[in-house]
Amino acid sequence: MTSHTNAVQEPDRPDLQADLARVLHELAESTFDDTEPLETTVIRILSEADRVIHDKRRPCRPAVLNGLAARYGLLGQPPATLEETGRVMGVTRERARQIQKKHEALQRLNLWWPQLDTALELASRQAPCTELALADELLHKGLTANRYSISSLRACAEFAGRRFDLDVKDGVITDEPDTLTAVYRVTRRLAARQGLATLLQVSDEALDAGFVVTEDDVRALLRTSESVVWLDENHVTWRSSVRNRLVNTLRTLLSVHQPVVLPSARQAVENFWAYRNAGRTADQSDLVAPTLTGLRAFCEWHDQFTVDDEMLSTTTPLDLNAELGVEAALLVELIRMSPNGVLDRTSLMETAEAYGMNLSTASVYLTFHPAFVQLDRNAWTVRGTEVASDVIATVQGQARARSRTENRDFRTGITPHGRPWVMLAVTSNFRLTGVLLRRWLLPGTPFTRFELTDGRGEPCGTAVYNDETGFTHGFGIYVRRFGVRVGEYVYICADPDQETATVTHGSCDEVSRLAMTSQAD
């Protein structure tokens, strides 16, 4: 039970040196009850030290002992100021400083103090945890009689010469404050971005930020935060993230029709976010659609949604125009105004164009927007619309019949300089979408972006060739700029090495002459 002392500060008055050395020696030989709380032992230590310092001439007043304990931060609260210490002692601030100075040799005594060692060990085992949770556990174990702050526990450790590596960050006690901050920041960011996150997603994004944290570590760190909402054992969200991308997408979906079967809602979210991800830059993280389990847990928790027997709906009415925006809401109304609530793509795009809609935007909506559903090949409707199979077949048949009446002339070749070219009659689909749906580049041509120029040499957008499908999209700017009509011809000549392409148009004879001139050059 005997221990050794650490280095002692040199006293101001040489005649005190022997007294202080004796104090340290006698205190080091002392033993203290290992069943009493920290506060009781603190006062006993200070009382014993004061008795030795004063050579048993007179006992120290309790107020002075309590003042010293408060000044050192040993009674549960952070260290007191000299002003506060003086008030506890009933003396002036200067007198409190003098008393503290006389007792400064008590700092970092390596005393036999078993309940402090137990308390510090408990804190290490509990971390990460909230400060309140640790204080309650120390009380529960009988190690303290008051709730101890982390700063007071640290002060006790320093007073007794113990090592103490724990710190408090964002209300959480941990020995890795930087890792804790990273996990909290990642969780908040994921919740704000996509509504909720799995522990694995938090772990992965923390790793991207340079912090190696396992799923179990993430679980332990997040358990300590009152800001984290546990949707289930694997999915979390941030309490303040009540409006985010997931909420917005679900509101968009449900403003058109509700209730929606939960798996269908999840698929709509995944499709819409795939489009969003396609437009994100390299430094932006992808949106990850929740699992069905995660989506259900999120909607059951969020006060704007309710789930009843796998059917998702909102708790308050939604305004279609406010949720969708002008263009998407208009497209919904155009489909609903059709005789059967279903339209083929060309008819729908032409109708949207007649109402002044941007055709590129309309095309994107039909492909990704959760308000619209492709019932079958070339048949679109609004979510929630009941359409009979014979109606779909009729619409498809009418679209095929119309398509067969259009000129579908399509020619490809290579110029003497080795540049691939294509000459095609403009169809309704090409005019409305700006997408070339047939392969025209040499086999083996990789994914390529072409900077387009018109016949005057002016930029007119970017075309993207997809080597998997053979489709090339991006001619919409040229089509709209020059008002290209169905039946006209378009000539495209590419330079894959320079990643450029020229586009011209006109009648069949005009384009043929342009093509021959271009190839001769």
Short mmCIF file of C-alpha atoms in Angstrom, two decimals:
data_model
loop_
_atom_site.label_atom_id
_atom_site.label_comp_id
_atom_site.label_asym_id
_atom_site.label_seq_id
_atom_site.Cartn_x
_atom_site.Cartn_y
_atom_site.Cartn_z
CA MET A 1 0.00 0.00 0.00
CA THR A 2 3.07 2.23 0.01
CA SER A 3 3.77 4.33 -3.07
CA HIS A 4 6.29 6.79 -4.36
CA THR A 5 5.95 10.50 -4.94
CA ASN A 6 6.57 12.38 -8.14
CA ALA A 7 8.79 15.42 -8.52
CA VAL A 8 7.74 18.30 -6.28
CA GLN A 9 7.79 21.95 -7.22
CA GLU A 10 10.49 23.92 -5.41
CA PRO A 11 8.83 25.91 -2.57
CA ASP A 12 9.12 29.69 -2.46
CA ARG A 13 10.54 29.71 1.06
CA PRO A 14 13.55 27.46 1.73
CA ASP A 15 12.51 26.87 5.36
CA LEU A 16 9.38 25.03 4.14
CA GLN A 17 11.30 22.49 2.12
CA ALA A 18 11.81 20.05 4.98
CA ASP A 19 8.16 20.37 6.06
CA LEU A 20 6.91 19.69 2.56
CA ALA A 21 9.19 16.70 2.14
CA ARG A 22 7.82 15.33 5.42
CA VAL A 23 4.25 15.90 4.23
CA LEU A 24 4.83 13.93 1.07
CA HIS A 25 6.54 11.11 2.92
CA GLU A 26 3.83 10.76 5.56
CA LEU A 27 1.02 10.95 3.02
CA ALA A 28 2.70 8.31 0.88
CA GLU A 29 2.73 6.04 3.93
CA SER A 30 -0.97 6.67 4.62
CA THR A 31 -3.76 4.30 3.71
CA PHE A 32 -7.35 5.19 2.96
CA ASP A 33 -10.60 3.29 3.15
CA ASP A 34 -11.23 1.67 -0.21
CA THR A 35 -15.00 1.55 0.36
CA GLU A 36 -15.68 5.26 0.84
CA PRO A 37 -16.61 7.57 -2.09
CA LEU A 38 -14.02 9.78 -3.75
CA GLU A 39 -15.29 12.95 -2.05
CA THR A 40 -14.80 11.53 1.44
CA THR A 41 -11.27 10.37 0.65
CA VAL A 42 -10.45 13.76 -0.89
CA ILE A 43 -11.29 15.57 2.34
CA ARG A 44 -9.41 12.97 4.40
CA ILE A 45 -6.31 13.39 2.24
CA LEU A 46 -6.43 17.17 2.49
CA SER A 47 -7.10 17.04 6.23
CA GLU A 48 -4.17 14.70 6.81
CA ALA A 49 -1.92 16.84 4.65
CA ASP A 50 -2.94 20.00 6.46
CA ARG A 51 -2.31 18.34 9.85
CA VAL A 52 1.19 17.41 8.79
CA ILE A 53 1.88 20.82 7.27
CA HIS A 54 0.83 22.57 10.49
CA ASP A 55 2.68 20.03 12.62
CA LYS A 56 -0.55 19.14 14.53
CA ARG A 57 -0.62 22.62 16.06
CA ARG A 58 -4.23 23.25 15.07
CA PRO A 59 -6.82 21.54 12.94
CA CYS A 60 -7.76 23.13 9.64
CA ARG A 61 -11.23 24.57 9.27
CA PRO A 62 -13.58 22.42 7.13
CA ALA A 63 -14.26 25.45 4.95
CA VAL A 64 -10.59 25.67 4.03
CA LEU A 65 -10.45 21.96 3.18
CA ASN A 66 -13.59 22.24 1.03
CA GLY A 67 -12.16 25.34 -0.63
CA LEU A 68 -8.93 23.53 -1.52
CA ALA A 69 -10.88 20.54 -2.87
CA ALA A 70 -13.02 22.85 -4.98
CA ARG A 71 -9.95 24.73 -6.23
CA TYR A 72 -8.32 21.48 -7.33
CA GLY A 73 -11.64 20.27 -8.88
CA LEU A 74 -11.82 17.15 -6.71
CA LEU A 75 -15.47 17.14 -5.62
CA GLY A 76 -17.26 16.53 -8.92
CA GLN A 77 -17.21 20.00 -10.43
CA PRO A 78 -14.53 21.58 -12.66
CA PRO A 79 -11.72 23.41 -10.79
CA ALA A 80 -12.98 26.59 -9.10
CA THR A 81 -11.55 30.05 -9.65
CA LEU A 82 -9.68 31.83 -6.84
CA GLU A 83 -12.71 34.07 -6.36
CA GLU A 84 -14.96 31.03 -5.90
CA THR A 85 -12.35 29.35 -3.67
CA GLY A 86 -12.15 32.42 -1.45
CA ARG A 87 -15.92 32.49 -1.02
CA VAL A 88 -15.96 28.81 0.04
CA MET A 89 -13.12 29.41 2.52
CA GLY A 90 -14.59 32.66 3.78
CA VAL A 91 -11.40 34.57 2.96
CA THR A 92 -10.20 36.99 0.30
CA ARG A 93 -9.04 35.92 -3.12
CA GLU A 94 -5.43 36.72 -2.19
CA ARG A 95 -5.62 34.73 1.04
CA ALA A 96 -7.07 31.78 -0.93
CA ARG A 97 -4.08 31.99 -3.27
CA GLN A 98 -1.67 31.92 -0.32
CA ILE A 99 -3.37 28.88 1.19
CA GLN A 100 -3.25 27.08 -2.15
CA LYS A 101 0.44 27.97 -2.51
CA LYS A 102 1.25 26.41 0.85
CA HIS A 103 -0.48 23.19 -0.21
CA GLU A 104 0.83 23.01 -3.79
CA ALA A 105 3.10 20.08 -2.96
CA LEU A 106 -0.03 17.93 -2.86
CA GLN A 107 -0.27 17.97 -6.63
CA ARG A 108 0.51 14.62 -8.28
CA LEU A 109 0.93 12.59 -5.11
CA ASN A 110 1.12 8.93 -5.99
CA LEU A 111 -1.16 7.79 -3.16
CA TRP A 112 -2.74 4.43 -2.60
CA TRP A 113 -6.28 5.35 -3.65
CA PRO A 114 -8.10 2.20 -4.81
CA GLN A 115 -11.53 3.71 -5.42
CA LEU A 116 -10.00 6.32 -7.76
CA ASP A 117 -8.22 3.59 -9.68
CA THR A 118 -11.52 1.71 -9.92
CA ALA A 119 -13.28 4.85 -11.15
CA LEU A 120 -10.66 5.51 -13.82
CA GLU A 121 -10.78 1.89 -14.97
CA LEU A 122 -14.57 2.08 -15.14
CA ALA A 123 -14.37 5.23 -17.26
CA SER A 124 -11.99 3.53 -19.71
CA ARG A 125 -14.32 0.53 -20.01
CA GLN A 126 -17.42 2.68 -20.48
CA ALA A 127 -15.94 4.96 -23.15
CA PRO A 128 -17.27 5.98 -25.52
CA CYS A 129 -20.20 7.15 -23.44
CA THR A 130 -21.91 10.36 -22.47
CA GLU A 131 -20.61 12.32 -19.51
CA LEU A 132 -23.95 11.87 -17.74
CA ALA A 133 -23.92 8.11 -18.29
CA LEU A 134 -20.46 7.81 -16.71
CA ALA A 135 -21.46 10.01 -13.78
CA ASP A 136 -24.53 7.85 -13.16
CA GLU A 137 -22.45 4.67 -13.34
CA LEU A 138 -19.94 6.02 -10.79
CA LEU A 139 -22.84 6.83 -8.49
CA HIS A 140 -24.40 3.41 -9.05
CA LYS A 141 -21.14 1.66 -8.16
CA GLY A 142 -20.81 3.73 -4.98
CA LEU A 143 -17.52 5.24 -6.12
CA THR A 144 -18.85 8.79 -5.78
CA ALA A 145 -21.59 10.48 -3.82
CA ASN A 146 -22.04 13.26 -6.40
CA ARG A 147 -22.18 13.27 -10.19
CA TYR A 148 -18.60 13.74 -11.33
CA SER A 149 -17.83 15.71 -14.47
CA ILE A 150 -15.09 14.39 -16.73
CA SER A 151 -12.94 17.44 -15.86
CA SER A 152 -13.27 16.68 -12.15
CA LEU A 153 -12.35 13.03 -12.67
CA ARG A 154 -9.35 14.19 -14.66
CA ALA A 155 -8.43 16.59 -11.83
CA CYS A 156 -8.54 13.71 -9.33
CA ALA A 157 -6.26 11.67 -11.60
CA GLU A 158 -3.78 14.55 -11.92
CA PHE A 159 -3.94 15.22 -8.18
CA ALA A 160 -3.06 11.59 -7.46
CA GLY A 161 -0.47 11.24 -10.24
CA ARG A 162 -2.57 8.92 -12.40
CA ARG A 163 -2.59 8.84 -16.18
CA PHE A 164 -5.89 9.89 -17.75
CA ASP A 165 -6.27 9.78 -21.57
CA LEU A 166 -10.01 10.28 -21.94
CA ASP A 167 -11.50 13.49 -23.29
CA VAL A 168 -14.99 14.80 -23.91
CA LYS A 169 -16.06 15.74 -27.45
CA ASP A 170 -19.59 16.76 -28.44
CA GLY A 171 -20.79 15.53 -25.04
CA VAL A 172 -19.12 12.12 -25.47
CA ILE A 173 -16.23 10.76 -23.44
CA THR A 174 -13.67 9.05 -25.65
CA ASP A 175 -9.97 8.48 -26.05
CA GLU A 176 -10.32 9.17 -29.81
CA PRO A 177 -11.99 12.58 -30.13
CA ASP A 178 -10.97 12.99 -33.78
CA THR A 179 -12.50 9.65 -34.74
CA LEU A 180 -15.67 10.49 -32.82
CA THR A 181 -15.97 13.81 -34.62
CA ALA A 182 -15.43 12.10 -37.98
CA VAL A 183 -18.15 9.51 -37.30
CA TYR A 184 -20.62 12.16 -36.17
CA ARG A 185 -19.84 14.37 -39.16
CA VAL A 186 -20.23 11.48 -41.61
CA THR A 187 -23.54 10.42 -40.05
CA ARG A 188 -24.93 13.96 -40.20
CA ARG A 189 -23.78 14.31 -43.81
CA LEU A 190 -25.32 10.99 -44.88
CA ALA A 191 -28.60 11.79 -43.14
CA ALA A 192 -28.77 15.23 -44.75
CA ARG A 193 -27.92 13.77 -48.15
CA GLN A 194 -30.04 10.64 -48.32
CA GLY A 195 -32.21 10.50 -45.20
CA LEU A 196 -30.60 7.58 -43.42
CA ALA A 197 -27.47 5.44 -43.41
CA THR A 198 -26.31 1.99 -42.47
CA LEU A 199 -23.44 1.52 -40.05
CA LEU A 200 -21.39 0.12 -42.94
CA GLN A 201 -21.94 3.30 -44.96
CA VAL A 202 -20.78 5.42 -42.02
CA SER A 203 -17.71 3.19 -41.62
CA ASP A 204 -16.89 3.41 -45.35
CA GLU A 205 -17.21 7.20 -45.52
CA ALA A 206 -15.16 7.62 -42.35
CA LEU A 207 -12.47 5.49 -44.00
CA ASP A 208 -12.57 7.78 -47.03
CA ALA A 209 -11.90 10.64 -44.60
CA GLY A 210 -8.88 8.80 -43.20
CA PHE A 211 -10.36 7.17 -40.08
CA VAL A 212 -10.42 3.40 -39.69
CA VAL A 213 -13.62 2.59 -37.79
CA THR A 214 -15.35 -0.78 -37.74
CA GLU A 215 -19.12 -1.16 -37.75
CA ASP A 216 -18.95 -2.10 -34.06
CA ASP A 217 -16.94 1.06 -33.36
CA VAL A 218 -19.51 3.13 -35.22
CA ARG A 219 -22.31 1.52 -33.24
CA ALA A 220 -20.57 2.27 -29.92
CA LEU A 221 -19.84 5.89 -30.85
CA LEU A 222 -23.31 6.65 -32.18
CA ARG A 223 -25.01 5.01 -29.17
CA THR A 224 -23.71 7.89 -27.05
CA SER A 225 -25.33 10.70 -29.05
CA GLU A 226 -28.80 12.00 -28.35
CA SER A 227 -28.83 13.46 -31.88
CA VAL A 228 -28.73 10.02 -33.49
CA VAL A 229 -32.01 8.21 -34.15
CA TRP A 230 -31.77 4.44 -34.28
CA LEU A 231 -34.31 3.29 -36.85
CA ASP A 232 -33.30 -0.31 -36.18
CA GLU A 233 -30.10 -2.08 -35.21
CA ASN A 234 -28.40 -1.25 -38.51
CA HIS A 235 -29.97 1.99 -39.77
CA VAL A 236 -29.56 5.44 -38.25
CA THR A 237 -30.51 9.01 -39.06
CA TRP A 238 -29.76 12.41 -37.54
CA ARG A 239 -32.59 13.86 -35.51
CA SER A 240 -32.43 17.30 -37.14
CA SER A 241 -32.46 15.90 -40.70
CA VAL A 242 -36.24 15.95 -41.05
CA ARG A 243 -36.10 17.32 -44.63
CA ASN A 244 -33.62 15.70 -46.99
CA ARG A 245 -33.33 14.08 -50.40
CA LEU A 246 -35.27 10.99 -49.35
CA VAL A 247 -38.11 13.02 -47.84
CA ASN A 248 -38.27 15.23 -50.93
CA THR A 249 -38.35 12.24 -53.30
CA LEU A 250 -41.07 10.50 -51.31
CA ARG A 251 -43.16 13.66 -51.18
CA THR A 252 -42.79 14.04 -54.95
CA LEU A 253 -43.90 10.46 -55.45
CA LEU A 254 -46.86 10.63 -53.07
CA SER A 255 -48.09 13.99 -54.32
CA VAL A 256 -49.01 12.24 -57.59
CA HIS A 257 -50.65 9.20 -56.05
CA GLN A 258 -50.98 7.52 -52.67
CA PRO A 259 -50.84 5.12 -51.04
CA VAL A 260 -47.95 3.45 -52.82
CA VAL A 261 -46.75 -0.09 -52.16
CA LEU A 262 -43.48 0.20 -50.24
CA PRO A 263 -41.33 -1.87 -52.68
CA SER A 264 -42.60 0.29 -55.56
CA ALA A 265 -41.71 3.44 -53.63
CA ARG A 266 -38.22 2.13 -53.01
CA GLN A 267 -37.73 1.29 -56.69
CA ALA A 268 -38.86 4.81 -57.65
CA VAL A 269 -36.30 6.29 -55.25
CA GLU A 270 -33.54 4.09 -56.68
CA ASN A 271 -34.40 5.03 -60.29
CA PHE A 272 -34.58 8.75 -59.57
CA TRP A 273 -31.33 8.75 -57.62
CA ALA A 274 -29.57 6.87 -60.42
CA TYR A 275 -30.28 9.90 -62.59
CA ARG A 276 -29.06 12.25 -59.87
CA ASN A 277 -25.86 10.25 -59.48
CA ALA A 278 -25.20 10.41 -63.22
CA GLY A 279 -24.93 14.18 -62.96
CA ARG A 280 -22.71 14.32 -59.90
CA THR A 281 -19.09 15.41 -60.15
CA ALA A 282 -16.13 13.22 -59.18
CA ASP A 283 -15.79 14.88 -55.77
CA GLN A 284 -19.45 14.26 -54.89
CA SER A 285 -20.58 11.05 -53.25
CA ASP A 286 -23.35 8.98 -54.82
CA LEU A 287 -26.80 8.82 -53.32
CA VAL A 288 -27.49 5.30 -52.10
CA ALA A 289 -31.13 4.27 -52.08
CA PRO A 290 -32.18 2.67 -48.78
CA THR A 291 -32.96 -1.00 -48.48
CA LEU A 292 -36.60 -1.92 -48.16
CA THR A 293 -36.06 -2.54 -44.45
CA GLY A 294 -34.37 0.81 -44.02
CA LEU A 295 -37.06 2.68 -45.95
CA ARG A 296 -39.81 1.09 -43.88
CA ALA A 297 -38.05 1.97 -40.62
CA PHE A 298 -37.43 5.55 -41.77
CA CYS A 299 -41.04 6.13 -42.85
CA GLU A 300 -42.40 4.61 -39.64
CA TRP A 301 -40.22 7.02 -37.66
CA HIS A 302 -40.74 10.19 -39.73
CA ASP A 303 -43.82 12.21 -38.79
CA GLN A 304 -44.65 13.02 -42.44
CA PHE A 305 -45.22 9.40 -43.44
CA THR A 306 -47.14 6.38 -42.34
CA VAL A 307 -46.85 2.72 -43.30
CA ASP A 308 -49.90 0.50 -43.05
CA ASP A 309 -49.65 -3.10 -44.29
CA GLU A 310 -46.79 -2.26 -46.70
CA MET A 311 -48.69 0.76 -48.08
CA LEU A 312 -46.91 4.12 -47.81
CA SER A 313 -48.78 7.42 -47.54
CA THR A 314 -48.32 10.89 -46.06
CA THR A 315 -49.83 12.20 -42.86
CA THR A 316 -50.75 15.55 -44.46
CA PRO A 317 -52.12 16.55 -47.90
CA LEU A 318 -49.56 17.43 -50.58
CA ASP A 319 -49.87 20.00 -53.35
CA LEU A 320 -48.90 18.54 -56.74
CA ASN A 321 -47.59 21.79 -58.22
CA ALA A 322 -45.58 22.69 -55.12
CA GLU A 323 -43.93 19.28 -54.90
CA LEU A 324 -43.25 18.62 -58.59
CA GLY A 325 -42.56 22.05 -60.00
CA VAL A 326 -44.20 23.64 -63.05
CA GLU A 327 -42.82 21.42 -65.84
CA ALA A 328 -43.25 18.03 -64.17
CA ALA A 329 -46.74 19.01 -62.97
CA LEU A 330 -47.65 20.07 -66.53
CA LEU A 331 -46.43 16.76 -67.91
CA VAL A 332 -48.60 14.93 -65.39
CA GLU A 333 -51.66 16.90 -66.49
CA LEU A 334 -50.94 16.31 -70.19
CA ILE A 335 -50.87 12.55 -69.67
CA ARG A 336 -53.99 12.63 -67.53
CA MET A 337 -55.82 14.65 -70.23
CA SER A 338 -55.18 11.95 -72.83
CA PRO A 339 -58.22 9.72 -73.60
CA ASN A 340 -56.90 6.67 -71.76
CA GLY A 341 -54.27 8.20 -69.46
CA VAL A 342 -51.44 6.67 -71.48
CA LEU A 343 -49.34 8.02 -74.37
CA ASP A 344 -46.51 6.82 -76.56
CA ARG A 345 -43.27 8.75 -76.28
CA THR A 346 -43.52 10.66 -79.54
CA SER A 347 -47.11 11.79 -78.94
CA LEU A 348 -46.25 12.79 -75.40
CA MET A 349 -43.15 14.74 -76.39
CA GLU A 350 -44.98 16.53 -79.20
CA THR A 351 -47.77 17.49 -76.83
CA ALA A 352 -45.26 18.75 -74.28
CA GLU A 353 -43.45 20.73 -76.98
CA ALA A 354 -46.73 22.33 -78.05
CA TYR A 355 -47.14 23.59 -74.49
CA GLY A 356 -43.66 25.11 -74.52
CA MET A 357 -41.85 22.48 -72.48
CA ASN A 358 -38.12 21.91 -72.82
CA LEU A 359 -37.87 18.57 -74.62
CA SER A 360 -34.67 17.51 -72.86
CA THR A 361 -36.31 18.08 -69.50
CA ALA A 362 -39.42 16.18 -70.54
CA SER A 363 -37.26 13.28 -71.72
CA VAL A 364 -35.42 13.16 -68.40
CA TYR A 365 -38.71 13.20 -66.48
CA LEU A 366 -40.08 10.25 -68.44
CA THR A 367 -36.90 8.26 -67.85
CA PHE A 368 -36.22 8.89 -64.16
CA HIS A 369 -38.89 10.95 -62.43
CA PRO A 370 -40.90 9.04 -59.80
CA ALA A 371 -44.18 10.59 -61.01
CA PHE A 372 -44.09 8.67 -64.30
CA VAL A 373 -44.30 4.97 -65.07
CA GLN A 374 -43.39 3.15 -68.28
CA LEU A 375 -46.09 0.50 -68.49
CA ASP A 376 -44.52 -1.32 -71.42
CA ARG A 377 -42.40 -0.56 -74.47
CA ASN A 378 -43.28 2.96 -75.67
CA ALA A 379 -46.22 3.44 -73.28
CA TRP A 380 -46.13 6.00 -70.45
CA THR A 381 -48.60 6.98 -67.77
CA VAL A 382 -48.76 8.76 -64.41
CA ARG A 383 -48.13 6.70 -61.29
CA GLY A 384 -51.34 5.29 -59.88
CA THR A 385 -53.23 5.27 -63.19
CA GLU A 386 -55.02 2.01 -63.96
CA VAL A 387 -54.57 1.13 -67.64
CA ALA A 388 -55.97 -2.02 -69.26
CA SER A 389 -53.58 -4.19 -71.26
CA ASP A 390 -55.66 -3.83 -74.46
CA VAL A 391 -55.37 -0.03 -74.19
CA ILE A 392 -51.58 -0.32 -73.93
CA ALA A 393 -51.52 -2.58 -76.97
CA THR A 394 -53.62 -0.08 -78.93
CA VAL A 395 -51.31 2.82 -78.09
CA GLN A 396 -48.26 0.75 -79.05
CA GLY A 397 -49.86 -0.27 -82.33
CA GLN A 398 -50.69 3.31 -83.24
CA ALA A 399 -47.11 4.37 -82.48
CA ARG A 400 -45.68 1.59 -84.66
CA ALA A 401 -47.99 2.47 -87.53
CA ARG A 402 -46.94 6.09 -87.35
CA SER A 403 -43.28 5.16 -87.17
CA ARG A 404 -43.55 3.04 -90.32
CA THR A 405 -44.74 6.05 -92.28
CA GLU A 406 -41.59 8.02 -91.49
CA ASN A 407 -38.48 7.99 -93.67
CA ARG A 408 -35.86 5.90 -91.86
CA ASP A 409 -33.00 6.27 -94.33
CA PHE A 410 -29.72 5.61 -92.54
CA ARG A 411 -26.23 5.51 -94.13
CA THR A 412 -22.77 5.24 -92.62
CA GLY A 413 -19.23 5.29 -93.94
CA ILE A 414 -15.60 6.35 -93.51
CA THR A 415 -14.02 9.41 -95.13
CA PRO A 416 -10.68 9.08 -96.98
CA HIS A 417 -9.11 10.55 -93.86
CA GLY A 418 -10.51 7.70 -91.74
CA ARG A 419 -13.31 9.67 -90.07
CA PRO A 420 -16.63 7.87 -89.47
CA TRP A 421 -19.77 9.59 -90.73
CA VAL A 422 -23.51 9.01 -90.62
CA MET A 423 -26.30 10.47 -92.74
CA LEU A 424 -29.87 9.87 -91.55
CA ALA A 425 -33.40 10.99 -92.19
CA VAL A 426 -34.76 12.83 -89.16
CA THR A 427 -37.45 10.80 -87.37
CA SER A 428 -39.86 12.01 -84.72
CA ASN A 429 -37.81 10.25 -82.07
CA PHE A 430 -34.52 11.86 -83.14
CA ARG A 431 -36.09 15.32 -83.38
CA LEU A 432 -37.70 15.06 -79.97
CA THR A 433 -34.88 13.39 -78.05
CA GLY A 434 -31.66 14.25 -79.89
CA VAL A 435 -30.63 10.60 -79.49
CA LEU A 436 -29.20 8.48 -82.29
CA LEU A 437 -30.39 4.97 -81.51
CA ARG A 438 -28.26 3.04 -84.03
CA ARG A 439 -24.59 2.16 -83.95
CA TRP A 440 -22.56 4.19 -86.47
CA LEU A 441 -19.01 4.26 -85.16
CA LEU A 442 -16.44 1.54 -85.85
CA PRO A 443 -16.69 -1.65 -83.78
CA GLY A 444 -14.49 -1.36 -80.68
CA THR A 445 -14.91 2.42 -80.40
CA PRO A 446 -14.87 3.11 -76.64
CA PHE A 447 -17.14 5.43 -74.67
CA THR A 448 -16.45 8.87 -76.17
CA ARG A 449 -17.58 12.46 -75.78
CA PHE A 450 -17.65 14.59 -78.93
CA GLU A 451 -17.63 18.36 -78.85
CA LEU A 452 -20.11 19.32 -81.59
CA THR A 453 -19.83 22.19 -84.04
CA ASP A 454 -22.38 23.28 -86.63
CA GLY A 455 -21.80 24.10 -90.29
CA ARG A 456 -20.56 27.57 -89.32
CA GLY A 457 -17.98 26.12 -86.96
CA GLU A 458 -19.82 27.26 -83.81
CA PRO A 459 -20.15 24.99 -80.75
CA CYS A 460 -23.52 23.30 -80.43
CA GLY A 461 -23.27 20.97 -77.47
CA THR A 462 -21.66 17.67 -76.56
CA ALA A 463 -22.62 14.24 -77.88
CA VAL A 464 -21.88 11.12 -75.85
CA TYR A 465 -21.39 7.72 -77.49
CA ASN A 466 -22.19 4.70 -75.31
CA ASP A 467 -20.14 1.72 -76.45
CA GLU A 468 -22.43 -0.78 -74.67
CA THR A 469 -25.70 0.25 -76.34
CA GLY A 470 -24.37 1.95 -79.46
CA PHE A 471 -26.57 4.97 -78.70
CA THR A 472 -25.31 8.54 -79.11
CA HIS A 473 -27.17 11.29 -77.26
CA GLY A 474 -26.63 15.02 -77.15
CA PHE A 475 -27.85 16.32 -80.53
CA GLY A 476 -30.85 18.08 -78.99
CA ILE A 477 -29.14 21.49 -78.86
CA TYR A 478 -28.44 21.39 -82.60
CA VAL A 479 -31.98 20.19 -83.41
CA ARG A 480 -33.60 22.96 -81.37
CA ARG A 481 -31.21 25.70 -82.48
CA PHE A 482 -31.95 25.12 -86.17
CA GLY A 483 -35.55 23.89 -85.87
CA VAL A 484 -34.76 20.60 -87.60
CA ARG A 485 -37.96 18.95 -88.92
CA VAL A 486 -39.02 15.35 -89.42
CA GLY A 487 -38.09 14.23 -92.96
CA GLU A 488 -35.00 16.42 -93.24
CA TYR A 489 -31.54 14.86 -93.24
CA VAL A 490 -28.69 15.26 -90.78
CA TYR A 491 -25.04 14.58 -91.57
CA ILE A 492 -22.56 13.92 -88.75
CA CYS A 493 -18.82 13.47 -89.28
CA ALA A 494 -16.63 12.58 -86.29
CA ASP A 495 -12.95 12.79 -85.46
CA PRO A 496 -12.54 10.27 -82.59
CA ASP A 497 -8.88 11.21 -82.06
CA GLN A 498 -9.76 14.87 -81.45
CA GLU A 499 -13.11 13.96 -79.85
CA THR A 500 -14.95 16.41 -82.13
CA ALA A 501 -17.80 16.09 -84.62
CA THR A 502 -19.47 18.42 -87.13
CA VAL A 503 -23.23 18.44 -87.74
CA THR A 504 -25.12 19.80 -90.75
CA HIS A 505 -28.69 19.34 -92.02
CA GLY A 506 -31.03 20.05 -94.93
CA SER A 507 -32.84 18.20 -97.67
CA CYS A 508 -31.57 14.87 -98.89
CA ASP A 509 -29.87 16.44 -101.91
CA GLU A 510 -28.39 19.31 -99.89
CA VAL A 511 -26.97 17.03 -97.23
CA SER A 512 -25.65 14.59 -99.83
CA ARG A 513 -23.72 17.41 -101.53
CA LEU A 514 -22.42 18.62 -98.14
CA ALA A 515 -21.36 15.09 -97.28
CA MET A 516 -19.51 14.63 -100.57
CA THR A 517 -17.73 17.96 -100.14
CA SER A 518 -16.79 17.10 -96.55
CA GLN A 519 -15.47 13.70 -97.53
CA ALA A 520 -13.47 15.16 -100.38
CA ASP A 521 -11.84 17.60 -97.97
#
